[in-house]
Coordinates of C-alpha atoms and ligand atoms in Angstrom, one line a residue:
X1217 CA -90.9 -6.0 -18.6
X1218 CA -94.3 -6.1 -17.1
X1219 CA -97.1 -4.4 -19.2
X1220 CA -99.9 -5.0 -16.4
X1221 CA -101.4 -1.2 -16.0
X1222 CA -100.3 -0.8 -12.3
X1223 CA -96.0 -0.2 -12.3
X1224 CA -94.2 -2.8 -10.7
X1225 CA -91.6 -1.8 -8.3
X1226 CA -89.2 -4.3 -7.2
X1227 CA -87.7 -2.7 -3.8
X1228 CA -84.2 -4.8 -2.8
X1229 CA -84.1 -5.0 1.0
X1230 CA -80.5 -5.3 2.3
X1231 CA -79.2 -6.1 5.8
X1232 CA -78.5 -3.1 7.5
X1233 CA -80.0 -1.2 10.5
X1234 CA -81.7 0.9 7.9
X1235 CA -83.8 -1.9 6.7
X1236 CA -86.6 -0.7 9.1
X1237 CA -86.4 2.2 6.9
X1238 CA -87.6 0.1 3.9
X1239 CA -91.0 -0.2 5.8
X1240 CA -92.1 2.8 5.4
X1241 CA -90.3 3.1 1.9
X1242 CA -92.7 0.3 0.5
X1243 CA -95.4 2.1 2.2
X1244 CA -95.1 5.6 0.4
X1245 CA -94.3 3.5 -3.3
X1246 CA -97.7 1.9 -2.6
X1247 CA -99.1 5.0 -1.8
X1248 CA -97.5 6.8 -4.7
X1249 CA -100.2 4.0 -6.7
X1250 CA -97.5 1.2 -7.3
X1251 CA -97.6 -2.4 -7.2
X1252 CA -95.0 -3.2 -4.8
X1253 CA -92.8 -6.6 -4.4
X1254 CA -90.0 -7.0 -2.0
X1255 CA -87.0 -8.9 -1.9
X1256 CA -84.8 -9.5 0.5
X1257 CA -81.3 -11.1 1.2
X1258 CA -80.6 -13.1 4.3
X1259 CA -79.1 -10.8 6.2
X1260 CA -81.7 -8.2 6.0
X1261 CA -84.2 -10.8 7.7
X1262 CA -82.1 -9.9 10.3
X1263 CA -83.2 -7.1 10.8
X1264 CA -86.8 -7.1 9.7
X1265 CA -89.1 -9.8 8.9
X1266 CA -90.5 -11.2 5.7
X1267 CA -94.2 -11.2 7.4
X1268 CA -93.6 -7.4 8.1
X1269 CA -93.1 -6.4 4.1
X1270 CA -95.5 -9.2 2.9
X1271 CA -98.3 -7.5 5.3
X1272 CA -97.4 -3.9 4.1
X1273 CA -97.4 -5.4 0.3
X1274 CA -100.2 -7.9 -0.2
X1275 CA -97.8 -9.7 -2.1
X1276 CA -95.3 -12.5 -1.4
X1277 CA -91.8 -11.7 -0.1
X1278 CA -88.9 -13.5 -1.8
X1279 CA -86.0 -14.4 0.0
X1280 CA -84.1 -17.5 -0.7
X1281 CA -83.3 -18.7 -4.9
X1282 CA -84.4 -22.4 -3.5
X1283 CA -87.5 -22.1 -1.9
X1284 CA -89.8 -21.8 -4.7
X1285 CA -93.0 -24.1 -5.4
X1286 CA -91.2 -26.2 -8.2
X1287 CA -94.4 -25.7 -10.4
X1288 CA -93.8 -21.8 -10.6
X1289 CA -91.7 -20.1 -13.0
X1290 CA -88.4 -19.2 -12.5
X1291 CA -88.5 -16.8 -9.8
X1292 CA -85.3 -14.4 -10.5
X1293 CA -86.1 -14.3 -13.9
X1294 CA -90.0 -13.7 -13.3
X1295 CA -89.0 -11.1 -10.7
X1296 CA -86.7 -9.8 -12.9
X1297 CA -89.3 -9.4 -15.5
X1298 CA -92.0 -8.4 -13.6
X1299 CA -90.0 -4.9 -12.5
X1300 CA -90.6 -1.6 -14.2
X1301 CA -88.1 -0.1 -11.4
X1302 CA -85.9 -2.1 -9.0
X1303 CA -85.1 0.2 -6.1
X1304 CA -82.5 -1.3 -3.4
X1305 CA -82.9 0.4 -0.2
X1306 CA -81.3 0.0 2.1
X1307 CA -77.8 -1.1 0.1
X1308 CA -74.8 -1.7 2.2
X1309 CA -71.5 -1.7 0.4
X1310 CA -71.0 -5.7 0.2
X1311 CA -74.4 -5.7 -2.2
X1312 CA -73.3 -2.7 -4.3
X1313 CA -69.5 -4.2 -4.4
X1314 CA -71.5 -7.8 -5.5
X1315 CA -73.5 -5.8 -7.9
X1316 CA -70.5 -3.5 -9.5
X1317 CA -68.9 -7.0 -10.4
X1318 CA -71.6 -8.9 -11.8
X1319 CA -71.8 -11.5 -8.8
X1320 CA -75.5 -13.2 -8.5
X1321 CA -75.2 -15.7 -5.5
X1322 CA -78.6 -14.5 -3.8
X1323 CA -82.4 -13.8 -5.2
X1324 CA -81.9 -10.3 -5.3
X1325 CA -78.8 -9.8 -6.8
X1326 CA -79.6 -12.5 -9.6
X1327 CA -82.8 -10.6 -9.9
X1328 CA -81.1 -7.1 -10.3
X1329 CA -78.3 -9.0 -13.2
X1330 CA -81.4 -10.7 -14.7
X1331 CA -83.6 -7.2 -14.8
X1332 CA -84.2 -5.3 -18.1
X1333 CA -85.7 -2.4 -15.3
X1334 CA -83.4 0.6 -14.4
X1335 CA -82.1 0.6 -10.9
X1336 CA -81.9 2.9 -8.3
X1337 CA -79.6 2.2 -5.4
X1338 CA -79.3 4.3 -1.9
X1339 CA -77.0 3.3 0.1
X1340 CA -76.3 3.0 4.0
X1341 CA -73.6 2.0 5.8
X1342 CA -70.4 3.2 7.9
X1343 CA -69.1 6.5 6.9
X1344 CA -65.8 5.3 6.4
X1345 CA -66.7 2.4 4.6
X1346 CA -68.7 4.6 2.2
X1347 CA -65.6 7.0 1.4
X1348 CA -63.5 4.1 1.2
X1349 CA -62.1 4.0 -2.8
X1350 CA -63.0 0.6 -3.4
X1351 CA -66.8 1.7 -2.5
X1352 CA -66.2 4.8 -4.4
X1353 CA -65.0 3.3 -7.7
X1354 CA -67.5 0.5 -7.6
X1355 CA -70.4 2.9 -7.4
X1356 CA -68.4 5.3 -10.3
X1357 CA -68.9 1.8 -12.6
X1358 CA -72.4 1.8 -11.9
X1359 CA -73.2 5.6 -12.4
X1360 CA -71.6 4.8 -15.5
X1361 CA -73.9 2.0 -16.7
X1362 CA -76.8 4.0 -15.5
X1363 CA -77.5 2.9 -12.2
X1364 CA -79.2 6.2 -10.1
X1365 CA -77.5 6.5 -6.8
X1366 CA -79.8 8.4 -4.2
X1367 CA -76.7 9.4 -1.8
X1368 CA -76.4 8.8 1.4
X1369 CA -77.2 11.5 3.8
X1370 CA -74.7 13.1 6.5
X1371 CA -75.6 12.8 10.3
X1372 CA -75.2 10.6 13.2
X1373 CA -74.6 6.5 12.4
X1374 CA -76.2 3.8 13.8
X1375 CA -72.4 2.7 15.1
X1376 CA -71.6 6.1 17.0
X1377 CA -69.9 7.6 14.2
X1378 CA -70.8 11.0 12.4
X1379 CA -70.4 11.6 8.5
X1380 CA -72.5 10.3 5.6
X1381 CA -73.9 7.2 5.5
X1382 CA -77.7 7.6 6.5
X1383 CA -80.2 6.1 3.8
X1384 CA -81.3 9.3 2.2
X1385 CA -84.4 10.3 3.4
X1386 CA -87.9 7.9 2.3
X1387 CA -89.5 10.3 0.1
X1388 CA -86.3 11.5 -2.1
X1389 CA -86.1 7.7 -2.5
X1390 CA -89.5 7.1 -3.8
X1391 CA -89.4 10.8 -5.7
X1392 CA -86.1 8.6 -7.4
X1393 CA -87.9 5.8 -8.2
X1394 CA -90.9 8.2 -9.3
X1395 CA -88.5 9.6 -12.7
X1396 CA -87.7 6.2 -13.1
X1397 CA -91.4 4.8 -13.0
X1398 CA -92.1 7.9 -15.5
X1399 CA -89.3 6.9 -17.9
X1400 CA -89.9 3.4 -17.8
X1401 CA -93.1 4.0 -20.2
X1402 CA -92.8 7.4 -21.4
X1403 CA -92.5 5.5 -25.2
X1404 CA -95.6 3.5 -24.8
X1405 CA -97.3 4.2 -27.9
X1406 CA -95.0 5.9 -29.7
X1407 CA -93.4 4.4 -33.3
X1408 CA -89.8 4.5 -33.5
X1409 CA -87.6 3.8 -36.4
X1410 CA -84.1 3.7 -35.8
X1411 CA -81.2 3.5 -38.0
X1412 CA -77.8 2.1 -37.1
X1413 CA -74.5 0.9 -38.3
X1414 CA -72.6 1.7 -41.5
X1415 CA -73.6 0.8 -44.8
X1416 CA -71.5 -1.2 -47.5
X1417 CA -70.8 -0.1 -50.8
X1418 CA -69.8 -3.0 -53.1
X1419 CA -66.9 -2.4 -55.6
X1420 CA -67.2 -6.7 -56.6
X1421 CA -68.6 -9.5 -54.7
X1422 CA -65.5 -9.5 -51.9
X1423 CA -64.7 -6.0 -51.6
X1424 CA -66.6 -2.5 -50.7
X1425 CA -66.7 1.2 -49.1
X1426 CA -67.7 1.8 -45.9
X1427 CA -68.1 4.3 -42.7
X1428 CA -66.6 2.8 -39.6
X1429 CA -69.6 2.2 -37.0
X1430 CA -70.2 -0.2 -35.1
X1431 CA -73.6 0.0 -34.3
X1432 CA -73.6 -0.4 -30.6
X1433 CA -75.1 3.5 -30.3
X1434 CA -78.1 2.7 -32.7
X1435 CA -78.9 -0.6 -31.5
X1436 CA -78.5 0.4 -27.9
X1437 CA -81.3 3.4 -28.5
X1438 CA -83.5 0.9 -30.1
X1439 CA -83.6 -1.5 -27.4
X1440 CA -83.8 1.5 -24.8
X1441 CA -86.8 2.6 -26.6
X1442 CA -88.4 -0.2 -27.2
X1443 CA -87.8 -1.4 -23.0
X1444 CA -90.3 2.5 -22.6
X1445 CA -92.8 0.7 -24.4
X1446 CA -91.8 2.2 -28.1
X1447 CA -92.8 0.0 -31.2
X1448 CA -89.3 -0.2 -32.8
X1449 CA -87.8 -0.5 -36.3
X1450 CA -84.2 -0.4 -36.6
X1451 CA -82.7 0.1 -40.3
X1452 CA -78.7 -1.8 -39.6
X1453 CA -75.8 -2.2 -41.9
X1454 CA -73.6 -4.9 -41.4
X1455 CA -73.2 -5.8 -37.7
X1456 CA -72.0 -8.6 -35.2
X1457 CA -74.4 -7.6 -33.0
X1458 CA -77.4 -9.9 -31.8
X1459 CA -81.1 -8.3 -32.4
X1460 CA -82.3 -6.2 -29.2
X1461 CA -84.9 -7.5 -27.8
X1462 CA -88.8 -7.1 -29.0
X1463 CA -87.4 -4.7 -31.7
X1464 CA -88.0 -5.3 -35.2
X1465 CA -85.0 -5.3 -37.4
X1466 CA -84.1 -4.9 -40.7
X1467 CA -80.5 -6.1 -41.9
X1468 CA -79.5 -4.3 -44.7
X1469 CA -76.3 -3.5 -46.9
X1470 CA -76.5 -0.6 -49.2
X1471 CA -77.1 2.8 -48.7
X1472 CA -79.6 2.6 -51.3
X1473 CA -81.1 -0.5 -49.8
X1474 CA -81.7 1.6 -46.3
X1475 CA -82.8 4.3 -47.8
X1476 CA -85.5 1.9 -49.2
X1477 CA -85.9 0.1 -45.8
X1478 CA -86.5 3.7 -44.1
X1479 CA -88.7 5.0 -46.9
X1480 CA -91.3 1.9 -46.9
X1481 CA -91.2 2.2 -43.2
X1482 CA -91.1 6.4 -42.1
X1483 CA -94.9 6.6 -42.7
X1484 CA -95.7 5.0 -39.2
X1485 CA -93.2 6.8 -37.2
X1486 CA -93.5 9.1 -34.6
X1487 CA -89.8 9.6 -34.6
X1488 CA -86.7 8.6 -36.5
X1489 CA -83.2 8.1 -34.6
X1490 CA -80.7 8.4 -37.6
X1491 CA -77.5 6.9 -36.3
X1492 CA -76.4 5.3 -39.1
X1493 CA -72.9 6.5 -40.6
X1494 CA -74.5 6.0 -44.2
X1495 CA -71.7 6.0 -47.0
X1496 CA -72.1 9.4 -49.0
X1497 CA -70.7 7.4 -51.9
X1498 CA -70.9 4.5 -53.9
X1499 CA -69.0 3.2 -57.0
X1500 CA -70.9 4.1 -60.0
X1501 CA -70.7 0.1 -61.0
X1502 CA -70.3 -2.7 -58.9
X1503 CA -68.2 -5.6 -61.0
X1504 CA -70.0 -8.4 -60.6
X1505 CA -66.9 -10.9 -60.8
X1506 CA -63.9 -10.3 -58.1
X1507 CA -61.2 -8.0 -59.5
X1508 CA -58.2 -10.1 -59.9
X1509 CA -55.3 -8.0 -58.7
X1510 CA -53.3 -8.1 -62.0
X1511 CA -56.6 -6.2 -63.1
X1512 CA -56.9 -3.3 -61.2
X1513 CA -59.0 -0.7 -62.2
X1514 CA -57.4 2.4 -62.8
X1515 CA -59.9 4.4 -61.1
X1516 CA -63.1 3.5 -59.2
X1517 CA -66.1 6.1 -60.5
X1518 CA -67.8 7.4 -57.4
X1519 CA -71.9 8.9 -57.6
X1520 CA -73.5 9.7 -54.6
X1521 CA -76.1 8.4 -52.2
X1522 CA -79.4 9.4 -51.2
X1523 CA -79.3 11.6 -48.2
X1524 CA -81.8 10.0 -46.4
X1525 CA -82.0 12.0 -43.2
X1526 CA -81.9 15.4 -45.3
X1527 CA -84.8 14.2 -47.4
X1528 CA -86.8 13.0 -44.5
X1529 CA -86.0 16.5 -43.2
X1530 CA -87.3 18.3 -46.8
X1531 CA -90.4 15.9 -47.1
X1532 CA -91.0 16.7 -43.3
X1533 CA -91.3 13.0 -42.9
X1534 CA -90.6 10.4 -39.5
X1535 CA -91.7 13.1 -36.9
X1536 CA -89.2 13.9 -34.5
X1537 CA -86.0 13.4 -36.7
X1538 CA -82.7 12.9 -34.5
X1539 CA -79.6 13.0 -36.6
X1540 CA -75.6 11.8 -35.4
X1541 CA -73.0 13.9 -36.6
X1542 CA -69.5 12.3 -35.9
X1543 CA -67.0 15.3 -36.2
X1544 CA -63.5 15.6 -35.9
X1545 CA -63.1 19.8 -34.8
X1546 CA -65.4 22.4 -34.2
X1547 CA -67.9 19.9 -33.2
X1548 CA -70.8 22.3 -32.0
X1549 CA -70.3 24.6 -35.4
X1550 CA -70.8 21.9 -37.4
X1551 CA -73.6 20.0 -35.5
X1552 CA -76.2 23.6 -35.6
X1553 CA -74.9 23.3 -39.2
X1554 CA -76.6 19.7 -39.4
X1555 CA -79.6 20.3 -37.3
X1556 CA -80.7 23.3 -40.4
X1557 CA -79.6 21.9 -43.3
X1558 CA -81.2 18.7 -42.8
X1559 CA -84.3 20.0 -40.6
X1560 CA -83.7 18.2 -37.3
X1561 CA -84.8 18.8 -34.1
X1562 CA -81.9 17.5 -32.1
X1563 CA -78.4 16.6 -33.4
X1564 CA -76.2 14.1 -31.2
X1565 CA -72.5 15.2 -31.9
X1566 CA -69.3 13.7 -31.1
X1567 CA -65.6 14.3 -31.5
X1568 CA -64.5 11.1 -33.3
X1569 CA -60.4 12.2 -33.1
X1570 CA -59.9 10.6 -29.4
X1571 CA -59.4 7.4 -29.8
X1572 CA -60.6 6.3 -26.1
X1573 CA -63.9 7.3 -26.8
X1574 CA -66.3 6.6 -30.1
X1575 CA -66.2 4.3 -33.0
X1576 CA -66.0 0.6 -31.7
X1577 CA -65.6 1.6 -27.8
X1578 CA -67.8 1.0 -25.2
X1579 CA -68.1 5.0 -23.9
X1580 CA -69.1 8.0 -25.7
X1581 CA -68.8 11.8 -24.9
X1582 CA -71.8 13.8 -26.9
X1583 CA -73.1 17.0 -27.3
X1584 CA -77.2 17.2 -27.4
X1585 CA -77.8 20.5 -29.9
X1586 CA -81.1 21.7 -30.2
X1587 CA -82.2 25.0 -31.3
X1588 CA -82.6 25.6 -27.1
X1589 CA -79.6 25.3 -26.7
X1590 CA -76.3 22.5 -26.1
X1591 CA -75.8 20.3 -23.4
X1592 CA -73.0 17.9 -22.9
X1593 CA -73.3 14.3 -21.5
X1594 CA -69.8 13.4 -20.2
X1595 CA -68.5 10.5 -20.9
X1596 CA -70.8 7.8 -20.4
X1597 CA -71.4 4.3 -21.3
X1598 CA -73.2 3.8 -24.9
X1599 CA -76.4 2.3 -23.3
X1600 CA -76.8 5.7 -20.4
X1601 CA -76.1 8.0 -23.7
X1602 CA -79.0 5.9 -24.8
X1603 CA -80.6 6.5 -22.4
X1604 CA -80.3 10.4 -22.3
X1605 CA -81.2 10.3 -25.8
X1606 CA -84.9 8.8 -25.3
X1607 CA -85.2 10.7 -22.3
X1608 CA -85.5 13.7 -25.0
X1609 CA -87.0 11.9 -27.7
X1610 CA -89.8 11.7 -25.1
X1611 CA -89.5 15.2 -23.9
X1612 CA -89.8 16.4 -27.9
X1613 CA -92.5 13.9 -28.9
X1614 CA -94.3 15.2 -25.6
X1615 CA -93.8 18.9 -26.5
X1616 CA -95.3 18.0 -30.4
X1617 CA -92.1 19.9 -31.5
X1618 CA -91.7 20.6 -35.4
X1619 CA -88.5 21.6 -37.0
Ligands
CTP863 N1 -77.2 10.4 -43.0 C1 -78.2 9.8 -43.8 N2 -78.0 9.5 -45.1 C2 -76.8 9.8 -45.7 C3 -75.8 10.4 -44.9 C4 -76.0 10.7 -43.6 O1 -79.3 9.6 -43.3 N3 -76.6 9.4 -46.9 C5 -77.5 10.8 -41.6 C6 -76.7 10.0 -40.6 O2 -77.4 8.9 -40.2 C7 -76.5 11.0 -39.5 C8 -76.3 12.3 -40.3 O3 -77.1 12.2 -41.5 O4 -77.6 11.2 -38.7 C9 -74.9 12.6 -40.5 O5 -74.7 13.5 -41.5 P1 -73.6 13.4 -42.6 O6 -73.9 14.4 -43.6 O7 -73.3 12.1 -43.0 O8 -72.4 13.9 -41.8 P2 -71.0 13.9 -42.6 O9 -70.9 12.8 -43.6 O10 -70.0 13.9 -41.5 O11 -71.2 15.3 -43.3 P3 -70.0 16.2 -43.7 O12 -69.2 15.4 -44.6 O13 -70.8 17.3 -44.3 O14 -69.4 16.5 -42.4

């Protein structure tokens, strides 16, 4: 990510007629106050010349992965990093089929895998090639990752036929890449402490309690906050997952030992994401050699744990306090429930009884309920319901909401 105070905006140039389009694209981001670099795959040099973009830009225009002066860094990674928004304009199907599948055999689409930045895509191309379901699904797989598609308008094609297909016109393009540019920092400046994953509640050294949770929701929030600019902290239970980037994080066990972690930590914050599934109990003892099984215990004592998004909530600690509620009926009910009793300003509420969706899956289908209202997300991938989530962690921190 680039933290020079001009936004960089990487636009992607593919080869299509519309690529003349892309001129005046780059000119409106430039005028909009962004620093603009373009890259461009072969077959777009086709239809407009490097010289053209690097005169509108200022800046060199990348084409080729083996051209570069051997003594400069790695340029689809620097590219890559470098972007605050990577717009591809025009995209014909071929680059958002290559794309959909992971492919990287060009600078640009190595630069869009490599890229941290979120991507806006508006595509041109034959109206039947756009319907066709192959098209269709492979943009469907990036809406879901939380690539912004700015669709294709309707009107006469550059081969004779009528239907959609047109790029979409400049300006909606650039307004696109506008939210984008907006979101890209809207946490810059802003402390964050997240908590993810469950917590483990030893019974003796080999066995415990615990909430099923993998952690993918909490530690895909932290590194989406932290890529808008956030400081992050993120409280974990036990989890096989690797550390997000630039986020600091703090591996814990215990309930009691994140309750500690959050409490030492909550005076910085501007806003705590609770998404851990915290055990509620823990054995009243844990036996500090392994129970032998010809020694069970007859019963296990329970006591409970701290509550430590409630008492955040009754100390009116961490700012903006975001709680999870994973519910198995009357999900709404019993999310407004949450967001009072433990002085909230946003609950995140799923239905954890289908099994496609949820614990350990990749997708999720939430409700966001505030005291405005509920809105529902669809089901999305874990990282766009990340997304959505700081998108109104911003919009509360911004509003200087209290509970
Ligand atoms: N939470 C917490 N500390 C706890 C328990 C929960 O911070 N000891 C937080 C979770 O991180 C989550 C929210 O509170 O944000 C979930 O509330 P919780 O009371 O755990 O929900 P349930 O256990 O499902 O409650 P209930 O049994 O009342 O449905």
């Amino acid at each position: 990510m680039n933290h020079s105070e001009r936004v960089t905006v990487l636009v992607g140039v593919t080869g299509g007629i519309a690529a003349y389009k892309s001129c005046e694209l780059v000119r409106a981001l430039i005028k909009r106050g962004y620093r603009v670099k373009v890259v461009m795959t072969e077959a777009a040099t086709e239809f407009v010349t490097p010289l053209t973009f690097r005169t509108l830009t200022n800046e060199p225009v990348a084409v080729s992965l083996w051209e570069d002066d051997p003594s400069a860094p790695v340029h689809h990674i620097s590219l890559a990093d470098e972007a605050d928004v990577c717009v591809i304009a025009p995209c014909t199907a071929n680059v958002i089929a290559k794309i959909a599948h992971g492919r990287a055999d060009d600078l640009l689409t190595t630069s869009v895998l490599a890229t941290e930045a979120p991507i806006v895509i508006a595509p041109a191309m034959n109206v039947h090639m756009w319907r066709d379901e192959v098209t269709q699904s492979n943009v469907a797989a990036l809406h879901a990752r939380g690539v912004v598609f700015v669709e294709p308008a309707a009107g006469e094609l550059a081969c004779g036929d009528i239907g959609e297909g047109r790029l979409a016109p400049v300006e909606e393009i650039a307004a696109a890449v506008t939210v984008e540019a907006e979101r890209a920092r809207d946490l810059a400046g802003r402390t964050v402490l997240v908590t993810a994953g469950g917590t483990q509640e030893p019974i003796d050294p080999v066995r415990y309690i615990g909430n099923r949770s993998s952690g993918k929701t909490g530690f895909a929030i932290a590194a989406e906050a932290a890529r808008r600019g956030a400081r992050v902290t993120l409280v974990t239970g036990p989890t096989h997952l690797a550390d997000p980037f630039e986020v600091e994080v703090v591996r814990i066990q215990t309930a009691l030992e994140m309750h500690a972690a959050v409490m030492a930590r909550v005076g910085e914050a501007d806003a705590v994401v609770a998404s851990a599934a915290v055990a509620d109990f823990r054995p009243a003892e844990t036996v500090s050699g392994k129970i032998k099984k010809d020694s069970i215990p007859e019963a296990i004592t329970l006591v409970r744990n701290p509550d430590i998004l409630a008492e955040l909530g009754e100390r009116d600690l961490g700012g903006v306090r975001i709680g999870f509620a994973a519910e198995t009926s009357e999900v709404e009910r019993h999310a407004r429930e949450k967001l009072e009793a433990k002085r909230c300003h946003m609950v995140v509420a799923n239905d954890v009884s289908d099994p496609a969706l949820g614990f350990g899956t990749e997708a999720n289908s939430v409700l966001f309920v505030t005291r405005a209202g509920v809105e529902s997300s669809g089901v999305l991938l874990k990282r766009t319901i990340a997304r959505e989530i700081c998108d109104r962690l911003s919009r509360l921190l911004a509003g200087g909401h209290t509970a």
